[in-house]
Short mmCIF file of C-alpha atoms and ligand atoms in Angstrom, two decimals:
data_model
loop_
_atom_site.label_atom_id
_atom_site.label_comp_id
_atom_site.label_asym_id
_atom_site.label_seq_id
_atom_site.Cartn_x
_atom_site.Cartn_y
_atom_site.Cartn_z
CA UNK A 1 -37.59 85.40 14.96
CA UNK A 2 -36.39 82.27 13.18
CA UNK A 3 -38.84 79.48 12.41
CA UNK A 4 -36.93 77.22 14.81
CA UNK A 5 -37.86 79.49 17.72
CA UNK A 6 -41.64 79.43 17.12
CA UNK A 7 -43.12 77.27 19.92
CA UNK A 8 -45.00 74.29 18.47
CA UNK A 9 -48.43 73.48 19.93
CA UNK A 10 -48.38 70.20 21.88
CA UNK A 11 -49.08 67.27 19.54
CA UNK A 12 -51.85 64.85 20.63
CA UNK A 13 -50.60 61.37 21.52
CA UNK A 14 -50.87 59.06 18.48
CA UNK A 15 -53.99 56.91 18.62
CA UNK A 16 -53.21 53.24 19.34
CA UNK A 17 -54.52 50.77 16.74
CA UNK A 18 -57.98 49.50 17.71
CA UNK A 19 -59.88 46.31 16.97
CA UNK A 20 -63.06 46.16 14.81
CA UNK A 21 -65.46 45.79 17.77
CA UNK A 22 -64.10 49.03 19.19
CA UNK A 23 -63.81 50.86 15.88
CA UNK A 24 -67.45 50.17 15.03
CA UNK A 25 -68.34 52.40 17.99
CA UNK A 26 -65.63 55.06 17.88
CA UNK A 27 -64.15 55.46 14.40
CA UNK A 28 -64.86 58.55 12.31
CA UNK A 29 -66.80 60.30 15.08
CA UNK A 30 -65.56 63.37 16.95
CA UNK A 31 -68.03 64.39 19.71
CA UNK A 32 -66.70 67.97 19.56
CA UNK A 33 -68.17 68.30 16.05
CA UNK A 34 -71.60 67.42 17.55
CA UNK A 35 -71.54 69.99 20.42
CA UNK A 36 -70.04 67.33 22.70
CA UNK A 37 -72.80 64.78 22.17
CA UNK A 38 -71.50 61.32 23.18
CA UNK A 39 -73.27 59.73 20.20
CA UNK A 40 -73.58 61.25 16.72
CA UNK A 41 -76.24 63.89 16.11
CA UNK A 42 -78.37 63.94 12.95
CA UNK A 43 -77.31 66.53 10.36
CA UNK A 44 -80.28 67.11 8.08
CA UNK A 45 -78.84 70.00 6.04
CA UNK A 46 -78.99 69.63 2.28
CA UNK A 47 -76.12 72.10 1.72
CA UNK A 48 -72.96 73.11 3.61
CA UNK A 49 -71.30 76.52 4.08
CA UNK A 50 -67.72 76.73 2.79
CA UNK A 51 -64.93 78.31 4.82
CA UNK A 52 -63.68 80.10 1.65
CA UNK A 53 -64.22 80.08 -2.14
CA UNK A 54 -60.88 78.27 -2.44
CA UNK A 55 -62.12 75.53 -0.11
CA UNK A 56 -65.27 75.22 -2.25
CA UNK A 57 -63.20 74.90 -5.43
CA UNK A 58 -60.99 72.25 -3.83
CA UNK A 59 -63.99 70.30 -2.49
CA UNK A 60 -65.56 70.25 -5.98
CA UNK A 61 -62.29 69.20 -7.64
CA UNK A 62 -62.03 66.23 -5.28
CA UNK A 63 -65.73 65.28 -5.34
CA UNK A 64 -65.80 65.16 -9.14
CA UNK A 65 -62.58 63.17 -9.41
CA UNK A 66 -60.51 65.99 -11.00
CA UNK A 67 -58.12 65.94 -8.00
CA UNK A 68 -57.11 63.43 -5.36
CA UNK A 69 -57.11 64.40 -1.67
CA UNK A 70 -53.63 64.72 -0.15
CA UNK A 71 -52.88 62.24 2.67
CA UNK A 72 -54.81 63.35 5.76
CA UNK A 73 -56.77 66.02 3.83
CA UNK A 74 -60.51 66.30 4.63
CA UNK A 75 -62.24 68.25 1.87
CA UNK A 76 -65.19 70.36 3.03
CA UNK A 77 -68.72 69.05 2.73
CA UNK A 78 -70.69 70.29 -0.30
CA UNK A 79 -74.23 68.99 -0.71
CA UNK A 80 -75.97 65.98 0.79
CA UNK A 81 -76.54 64.10 -2.49
CA UNK A 82 -72.73 63.79 -2.64
CA UNK A 83 -71.94 63.28 1.03
CA UNK A 84 -73.02 64.32 4.52
CA UNK A 85 -71.71 63.87 8.08
CA UNK A 86 -74.00 60.96 9.00
CA UNK A 87 -72.95 59.01 5.89
CA UNK A 88 -69.28 59.75 6.63
CA UNK A 89 -69.60 58.54 10.24
CA UNK A 90 -71.54 55.44 9.20
CA UNK A 91 -69.08 54.57 6.43
CA UNK A 92 -66.12 54.99 8.80
CA UNK A 93 -67.75 52.60 11.28
CA UNK A 94 -68.95 50.07 8.69
CA UNK A 95 -65.53 49.45 7.13
CA UNK A 96 -63.91 47.77 10.17
CA UNK A 97 -66.70 45.18 10.26
CA UNK A 98 -65.37 43.58 7.08
CA UNK A 99 -61.88 42.01 7.38
CA UNK A 100 -59.33 43.76 5.11
CA UNK A 101 -61.74 46.59 4.20
CA UNK A 102 -60.58 50.19 3.79
CA UNK A 103 -63.73 52.01 2.65
CA UNK A 104 -67.51 51.76 2.71
CA UNK A 105 -70.30 53.52 0.80
CA UNK A 106 -73.95 53.63 1.86
CA UNK A 107 -77.06 53.59 -0.34
CA UNK A 108 -80.79 53.95 0.07
CA UNK A 109 -81.38 50.22 -0.58
CA UNK A 110 -79.50 47.01 -1.24
CA UNK A 111 -80.68 47.14 -4.86
CA UNK A 112 -79.29 50.69 -5.17
CA UNK A 113 -75.90 49.43 -3.93
CA UNK A 114 -75.87 46.52 -6.39
CA UNK A 115 -77.08 48.62 -9.33
CA UNK A 116 -74.55 51.39 -8.66
CA UNK A 117 -71.64 48.92 -8.33
CA UNK A 118 -72.55 47.29 -11.65
CA UNK A 119 -73.12 50.56 -13.51
CA UNK A 120 -69.78 51.88 -12.23
CA UNK A 121 -67.81 48.82 -13.32
CA UNK A 122 -69.53 47.65 -16.53
CA UNK A 123 -69.77 49.13 -20.04
CA UNK A 124 -72.01 48.10 -22.95
CA UNK A 125 -70.39 45.11 -24.68
CA UNK A 126 -68.95 43.71 -21.46
CA UNK A 127 -70.09 40.63 -19.57
CA UNK A 128 -71.00 39.49 -16.07
CA UNK A 129 -70.77 35.91 -14.76
CA UNK A 130 -73.12 35.31 -11.82
CA UNK A 131 -74.23 32.44 -9.62
CA UNK A 132 -77.91 31.44 -9.56
CA UNK A 133 -80.19 31.68 -7.75
CA UNK A 134 -79.56 35.30 -6.90
CA UNK A 135 -82.00 37.42 -4.95
CA UNK A 136 -84.91 37.81 -7.44
CA UNK A 137 -84.43 41.58 -7.81
CA UNK A 138 -80.72 41.20 -8.69
CA UNK A 139 -81.45 38.56 -11.32
CA UNK A 140 -84.19 40.80 -12.75
CA UNK A 141 -81.71 43.71 -12.87
CA UNK A 142 -79.12 41.70 -14.81
CA UNK A 143 -81.55 40.13 -17.26
CA UNK A 144 -84.09 42.87 -17.87
CA UNK A 145 -82.12 46.08 -17.31
CA UNK A 146 -78.44 45.41 -18.05
CA UNK A 147 -79.01 43.05 -21.01
CA UNK A 148 -80.96 45.61 -23.12
CA UNK A 149 -78.07 48.05 -22.44
CA UNK A 150 -75.69 45.56 -24.05
CA UNK A 151 -74.21 44.11 -20.84
CA UNK A 152 -74.41 40.34 -21.20
CA UNK A 153 -75.01 37.97 -18.28
CA UNK A 154 -73.94 34.33 -17.94
CA UNK A 155 -75.60 32.44 -15.08
CA UNK A 156 -73.90 29.47 -13.39
CA UNK A 157 -75.74 27.28 -10.86
CA UNK A 158 -74.47 27.96 -7.30
CA UNK A 159 -72.38 25.01 -6.16
CA UNK A 160 -71.06 24.22 -9.68
CA UNK A 161 -67.42 25.14 -8.94
CA UNK A 162 -65.91 23.79 -12.20
CA UNK A 163 -68.72 25.47 -14.21
CA UNK A 164 -68.03 28.79 -12.48
CA UNK A 165 -64.29 28.58 -13.17
CA UNK A 166 -64.97 27.68 -16.81
CA UNK A 167 -67.38 30.59 -17.26
CA UNK A 168 -64.86 33.01 -15.71
CA UNK A 169 -62.11 31.70 -18.00
CA UNK A 170 -64.20 31.69 -21.19
CA UNK A 171 -66.62 34.61 -21.20
CA UNK A 172 -65.38 37.25 -23.64
CA UNK A 173 -64.87 40.78 -22.32
CA UNK A 174 -65.69 39.80 -18.75
CA UNK A 175 -65.97 42.82 -16.42
CA UNK A 176 -67.65 41.43 -13.28
CA UNK A 177 -68.05 38.15 -11.39
CA UNK A 178 -70.99 38.33 -8.97
CA UNK A 179 -71.48 35.66 -6.32
CA UNK A 180 -74.32 35.47 -3.84
CA UNK A 181 -73.23 32.99 -1.22
CA UNK A 182 -75.08 31.31 0.35
CA UNK A 183 -77.66 31.55 -2.42
CA UNK A 184 -81.07 32.93 -1.56
CA UNK A 185 -83.23 30.85 -0.95
CA UNK A 186 -81.46 27.48 -1.39
CA UNK A 187 -78.42 28.36 0.77
CA UNK A 188 -76.01 26.65 -1.62
CA UNK A 189 -72.46 27.98 -1.21
CA UNK A 190 -70.07 29.21 -3.90
CA UNK A 191 -66.31 29.10 -3.34
CA UNK A 192 -65.20 32.75 -3.14
CA UNK A 193 -61.44 32.01 -3.07
CA UNK A 194 -61.72 29.76 -6.14
CA UNK A 195 -63.71 32.40 -8.08
CA UNK A 196 -61.21 35.13 -7.12
CA UNK A 197 -58.30 32.92 -8.23
CA UNK A 198 -60.02 32.24 -11.58
CA UNK A 199 -60.60 36.00 -12.01
CA UNK A 200 -56.90 36.66 -11.33
CA UNK A 201 -55.93 34.39 -14.21
CA UNK A 202 -57.65 36.82 -16.63
CA UNK A 203 -56.11 39.97 -18.07
CA UNK A 204 -57.64 42.46 -17.42
CA UNK A 205 -58.86 40.99 -14.15
CA UNK A 206 -62.66 41.12 -13.75
CA UNK A 207 -63.92 42.59 -10.49
CA UNK A 208 -65.21 40.01 -8.01
CA UNK A 209 -68.29 41.16 -6.10
CA UNK A 210 -69.95 39.12 -3.35
CA UNK A 211 -73.45 39.75 -2.02
CA UNK A 212 -72.61 39.09 1.63
CA UNK A 213 -76.08 39.89 3.00
CA UNK A 214 -76.87 36.44 4.41
CA UNK A 215 -73.68 35.64 6.37
CA UNK A 216 -71.88 38.97 6.68
CA UNK A 217 -70.45 40.83 8.36
CA UNK A 218 -70.25 38.38 11.27
CA UNK A 219 -69.62 34.98 9.69
CA UNK A 220 -68.12 35.37 6.20
CA UNK A 221 -65.32 37.71 5.06
CA UNK A 222 -65.11 37.78 1.24
CA UNK A 223 -62.35 40.42 0.99
CA UNK A 224 -60.02 38.18 3.01
CA UNK A 225 -60.78 35.41 0.49
CA UNK A 226 -59.73 37.56 -2.49
CA UNK A 227 -63.02 39.29 -3.47
CA UNK A 228 -62.93 43.00 -4.34
CA UNK A 229 -66.28 44.31 -3.13
CA UNK A 230 -68.85 43.16 -0.56
CA UNK A 231 -72.41 44.17 -1.41
CA UNK A 232 -75.06 44.40 1.28
CA UNK A 233 -78.74 44.84 1.72
CA UNK A 234 -78.38 46.74 5.00
CA UNK A 235 -82.14 46.27 5.36
CA UNK A 236 -81.31 42.80 6.76
CA UNK A 237 -78.80 41.91 9.51
CA UNK A 238 -76.87 45.20 9.49
CA UNK A 239 -79.95 47.17 10.60
CA UNK A 240 -81.64 44.13 12.14
CA UNK A 241 -85.12 45.34 13.14
CA UNK A 242 -87.09 45.22 9.87
CA UNK A 243 -87.76 48.95 10.13
CA UNK A 244 -85.61 50.54 7.43
CA UNK A 245 -84.31 50.02 3.88
CA UNK A 246 -80.62 50.53 3.16
CA UNK A 247 -77.60 49.21 1.29
CA UNK A 248 -73.82 49.26 1.55
CA UNK A 249 -70.68 48.42 -0.38
CA UNK A 250 -67.47 47.65 1.51
CA UNK A 251 -64.17 47.35 -0.33
CA UNK A 252 -60.43 46.99 0.12
CA UNK A 253 -59.24 49.11 -2.80
CA UNK A 254 -60.17 52.83 -2.87
CA UNK A 255 -59.54 52.85 -6.64
CA UNK A 256 -62.50 50.46 -7.11
CA UNK A 257 -64.69 52.42 -4.70
CA UNK A 258 -64.06 55.81 -6.32
CA UNK A 259 -66.07 55.23 -9.55
CA UNK A 260 -68.96 53.90 -7.45
CA UNK A 261 -68.90 57.05 -5.31
CA UNK A 262 -69.03 59.20 -8.48
CA UNK A 263 -72.02 57.22 -9.84
CA UNK A 264 -73.80 57.50 -6.47
CA UNK A 265 -73.47 61.28 -6.60
CA UNK A 266 -74.92 61.24 -10.11
CA UNK A 267 -77.81 58.85 -9.35
CA UNK A 268 -78.59 60.50 -6.02
CA UNK A 269 -79.07 57.23 -4.15
CA UNK A 270 -77.00 57.93 -1.02
CA UNK A 271 -78.64 56.87 2.28
CA UNK A 272 -80.41 59.83 3.92
CA UNK A 273 -79.10 61.29 7.26
CA UNK A 274 -81.89 59.91 9.47
CA UNK A 275 -81.46 56.38 8.09
CA UNK A 276 -77.67 56.64 8.43
CA UNK A 277 -78.10 57.62 12.06
CA UNK A 278 -80.46 54.70 12.73
CA UNK A 279 -78.18 52.20 11.00
CA UNK A 280 -75.11 53.55 12.78
CA UNK A 281 -76.70 52.86 16.15
CA UNK A 282 -77.39 49.24 15.14
CA UNK A 283 -73.86 48.36 13.99
CA UNK A 284 -72.27 47.67 17.40
CA UNK A 285 -74.80 44.86 18.03
CA UNK A 286 -74.81 43.18 14.62
CA UNK A 287 -72.38 40.46 15.73
CA UNK A 288 -74.34 39.78 18.93
CA UNK A 289 -77.67 39.59 17.08
CA UNK A 290 -76.29 37.31 14.35
CA UNK A 291 -74.60 35.02 16.88
CA UNK A 292 -77.82 34.52 18.86
CA UNK A 293 -79.94 34.07 15.73
CA UNK A 294 -77.48 31.50 14.35
CA UNK A 295 -77.54 29.51 17.61
CA UNK A 296 -81.35 29.58 17.54
CA UNK A 297 -81.35 28.43 13.90
CA UNK A 298 -79.18 25.42 14.73
CA UNK A 299 -81.78 24.28 17.30
CA UNK A 300 -84.68 24.88 14.89
CA UNK A 301 -82.88 23.08 12.04
CA UNK A 302 -82.45 19.98 14.25
CA UNK A 303 -86.22 19.83 14.79
CA UNK A 304 -87.02 20.43 11.11
CA UNK A 305 -84.60 17.70 10.01
CA UNK A 306 -86.41 15.04 12.04
CA UNK A 307 -90.03 16.06 11.37
CA UNK A 308 -91.97 13.81 8.96
CA UNK A 309 -93.73 16.77 7.26
CA UNK A 310 -90.34 17.95 5.97
CA UNK A 311 -88.65 16.12 3.10
CA UNK A 312 -85.49 18.26 2.96
CA UNK A 313 -83.72 20.89 5.05
CA UNK A 314 -81.34 23.38 3.43
CA UNK A 315 -78.99 24.61 6.14
CA UNK A 316 -75.19 24.92 6.04
CA UNK A 317 -74.67 22.79 9.16
CA UNK A 318 -76.75 19.93 7.73
CA UNK A 319 -75.38 19.60 4.18
CA UNK A 320 -74.24 16.14 3.10
CA UNK A 321 -72.41 17.15 -0.09
CA UNK A 322 -68.67 16.92 0.64
CA UNK A 323 -67.69 19.85 -1.59
CA UNK A 324 -70.29 22.05 0.11
CA UNK A 325 -68.96 20.93 3.51
CA UNK A 326 -65.44 21.89 2.43
CA UNK A 327 -66.51 25.38 1.30
CA UNK A 328 -68.49 25.98 4.49
CA UNK A 329 -65.53 24.91 6.68
CA UNK A 330 -63.12 27.11 4.72
CA UNK A 331 -65.33 30.15 4.35
CA UNK A 332 -67.84 30.51 7.20
CA UNK A 333 -67.40 30.98 10.95
CA UNK A 334 -71.01 29.90 11.73
CA UNK A 335 -73.98 28.52 9.77
CA UNK A 336 -76.14 31.64 10.09
CA UNK A 337 -79.85 32.01 10.70
CA UNK A 338 -81.44 31.30 7.32
CA UNK A 339 -83.04 27.89 6.79
CA UNK A 340 -85.10 26.65 3.85
CA UNK A 341 -87.29 23.55 4.03
CA UNK A 342 -89.07 21.43 1.47
CA UNK A 343 -92.47 20.30 2.72
CA UNK A 344 -94.04 17.03 1.62
CA UNK A 345 -97.24 17.95 -0.20
CA UNK A 346 -95.99 20.92 -2.29
CA UNK A 347 -97.70 24.29 -2.33
CA UNK A 348 -100.83 23.33 -0.27
CA UNK A 349 -98.59 21.99 2.51
CA UNK A 350 -96.33 25.06 2.35
CA UNK A 351 -99.29 27.44 2.56
CA UNK A 352 -100.90 25.47 5.41
CA UNK A 353 -97.60 25.59 7.32
CA UNK A 354 -97.42 29.38 6.88
CA UNK A 355 -101.06 29.78 7.98
CA UNK A 356 -100.47 27.70 11.15
CA UNK A 357 -97.39 29.60 12.41
CA UNK A 358 -98.23 31.82 15.36
CA UNK A 359 -94.90 33.24 16.51
CA UNK A 360 -93.07 33.33 13.17
CA UNK A 361 -94.68 35.85 10.81
CA UNK A 362 -95.46 35.24 7.15
CA UNK A 363 -93.42 38.05 5.55
CA UNK A 364 -90.62 38.47 3.03
CA UNK A 365 -87.23 39.91 4.02
CA UNK A 366 -84.82 38.50 6.58
CA UNK A 367 -82.20 39.35 9.14
CA UNK A 368 -84.47 40.99 11.72
CA UNK A 369 -84.64 40.14 15.41
CA UNK A 370 -88.06 38.59 14.75
CA UNK A 371 -88.56 35.27 12.95
CA UNK A 372 -90.08 35.44 9.46
CA UNK A 373 -91.23 32.78 6.99
CA UNK A 374 -92.13 33.05 3.29
CA UNK A 375 -92.90 31.01 0.18
CA UNK A 376 -90.21 32.10 -2.34
CA UNK A 377 -91.89 30.62 -5.44
CA UNK A 378 -94.95 32.87 -5.13
CA UNK A 379 -93.25 35.91 -3.55
CA UNK A 380 -89.54 36.88 -3.63
CA UNK A 381 -88.73 34.72 -6.67
CA UNK A 382 -92.13 34.80 -8.41
CA UNK A 383 -90.63 36.60 -11.45
CA UNK A 384 -88.61 33.48 -12.38
CA UNK A 385 -89.45 31.39 -15.47
CA UNK A 386 -90.10 27.63 -15.03
CA UNK A 387 -86.57 26.98 -16.31
CA UNK A 388 -85.11 29.37 -13.72
CA UNK A 389 -87.13 27.72 -10.94
CA UNK A 390 -85.75 24.33 -12.02
CA UNK A 391 -82.10 25.50 -12.22
CA UNK A 392 -82.36 27.35 -8.93
CA UNK A 393 -84.16 24.53 -7.06
CA UNK A 394 -87.06 26.79 -6.05
CA UNK A 395 -89.94 24.33 -5.75
CA UNK A 396 -93.65 24.48 -4.80
CA UNK A 397 -92.99 23.04 -1.35
CA UNK A 398 -90.06 25.33 -0.46
CA UNK A 399 -90.44 27.66 2.55
CA UNK A 400 -87.69 30.06 3.61
CA UNK A 401 -87.18 30.90 7.28
CA UNK A 402 -85.26 33.80 8.78
CA UNK A 403 -84.71 32.87 12.40
CA UNK A 404 -84.68 35.71 14.93
CA UNK A 405 -83.40 36.12 18.47
CA UNK A 406 -86.53 35.01 20.42
CA UNK A 407 -86.19 32.19 22.98
CA UNK A 408 -85.38 29.14 20.86
CA UNK A 409 -87.78 26.95 22.85
CA UNK A 410 -90.74 29.09 21.78
CA UNK A 411 -89.59 28.95 18.17
CA UNK A 412 -89.20 25.17 18.21
CA UNK A 413 -92.68 24.83 19.76
CA UNK A 414 -94.22 27.10 17.10
CA UNK A 415 -92.61 25.26 14.16
CA UNK A 416 -93.43 21.85 15.66
CA UNK A 417 -97.11 22.65 16.13
CA UNK A 418 -97.42 24.07 12.57
CA UNK A 419 -95.66 21.00 11.10
CA UNK A 420 -97.84 18.64 13.18
CA UNK A 421 -100.92 20.38 11.74
CA UNK A 422 -99.61 19.90 8.18
CA UNK A 423 -98.98 16.19 8.88
CA UNK A 424 -102.49 15.72 10.33
CA UNK A 425 -104.05 17.22 7.19
CA UNK A 426 -102.14 14.77 5.02
CA UNK A 427 -103.18 11.65 6.98
C1 PLP B 1 -79.40 38.65 -0.74
C2 PLP B 1 -80.09 39.95 -1.03
N1 PLP B 1 -79.44 40.89 -1.72
C3 PLP B 1 -80.01 42.07 -2.02
C4 PLP B 1 -81.32 42.34 -1.66
C5 PLP B 1 -81.94 43.66 -2.01
O1 PLP B 1 -81.94 44.51 -0.90
P1 PLP B 1 -83.00 45.71 -0.64
O2 PLP B 1 -84.34 45.09 -0.46
O3 PLP B 1 -82.46 46.38 0.59
O4 PLP B 1 -82.94 46.59 -1.84
C6 PLP B 1 -82.04 41.39 -0.94
C7 PLP B 1 -83.44 41.67 -0.53
O5 PLP B 1 -84.16 40.83 -0.08
C8 PLP B 1 -81.41 40.15 -0.63
O6 PLP B 1 -82.05 39.18 0.05
#
């Protein structure tokens, strides 16, 4: 019988292209691989059975980078430190959340994601330009871990656009540009498109990474602005309920993701199956949660801006600086749900305010459905030197708020009564 006469099995209809809000629910998940379960099951196995020794050899060649998968090839699973079904499903559903993304990788914390990205793309003798303030842990990592390994850091105050472009142009052997925008806790914006353009003027081009934890994935899309990698603490908005620790990297270019995947396998800091499953279930609502929290924050910010106990409000919708306004208009779809305030009366006033809050809880972290408040100078950023506090604008009276999705009227009432109490003490 000639090959032409062999009947071909019917081909499934090609899948129509789908939009991100659909893909975040459906992509990368085949119910028939989970005994028909409509939502993913949890696969807790540490090791996977190969269909043949040849399949095992091929899977190892691809996992270690010795071979590239052919288009459409799905190498078999090996061992859960390298990869597992819940990470694969989660990564397939994370990628569409970030405009222009092609791949995602998940980690067991935001710090693990940041550390792995930097270790994959920097060598001793190379440099990193970064905006300050950064999240305290990231700044600590660059100054106290990377520097002794011979990876030099050059900080630039967030909001200093010309300074950032100069640093990118001048720093010898520059490997990475890291922006955190808006900056935590002062919410000052850096211009992602400008930094990416400055990076493109260098040969070889440094990799532009953006910590998108505060405004992504709903309101800011760094890859569409020319950045290479989005870094996330998934502990925050992505998971959204302050009940797990996780991290993610989302990128447009598989060639930049590949070395990070290899380092993750080596370090063993992939997100575990149970956490992947939890995070996966939270992704379809991240846009809804962020939208509601941002609307609430706008109402709260209005109250804070007119209260006499508050000398300054840091919130993207309320900035007066024209350059900051330009960046926000060009880069963000909404102001987000983080607000920082400067209280008249310094640390005693800030502490009294935190003590008086009844609905908002005094805790670090952010991005949960519940409202949290903290004093960065003595908590999240307490490792800073006096000089770093001054450059970053982290003062004694600064309080950072992460607004949740409660009824905004209850939040406004809670903040108003705590601020009134602070004012009464000062009279
Ligand atoms: C902006 C930002 N990036 C990174 C991190 C680190 O994330 P994780 O605590 O998940 O390691 C944090 C934590 O607060 C953060 O606020």
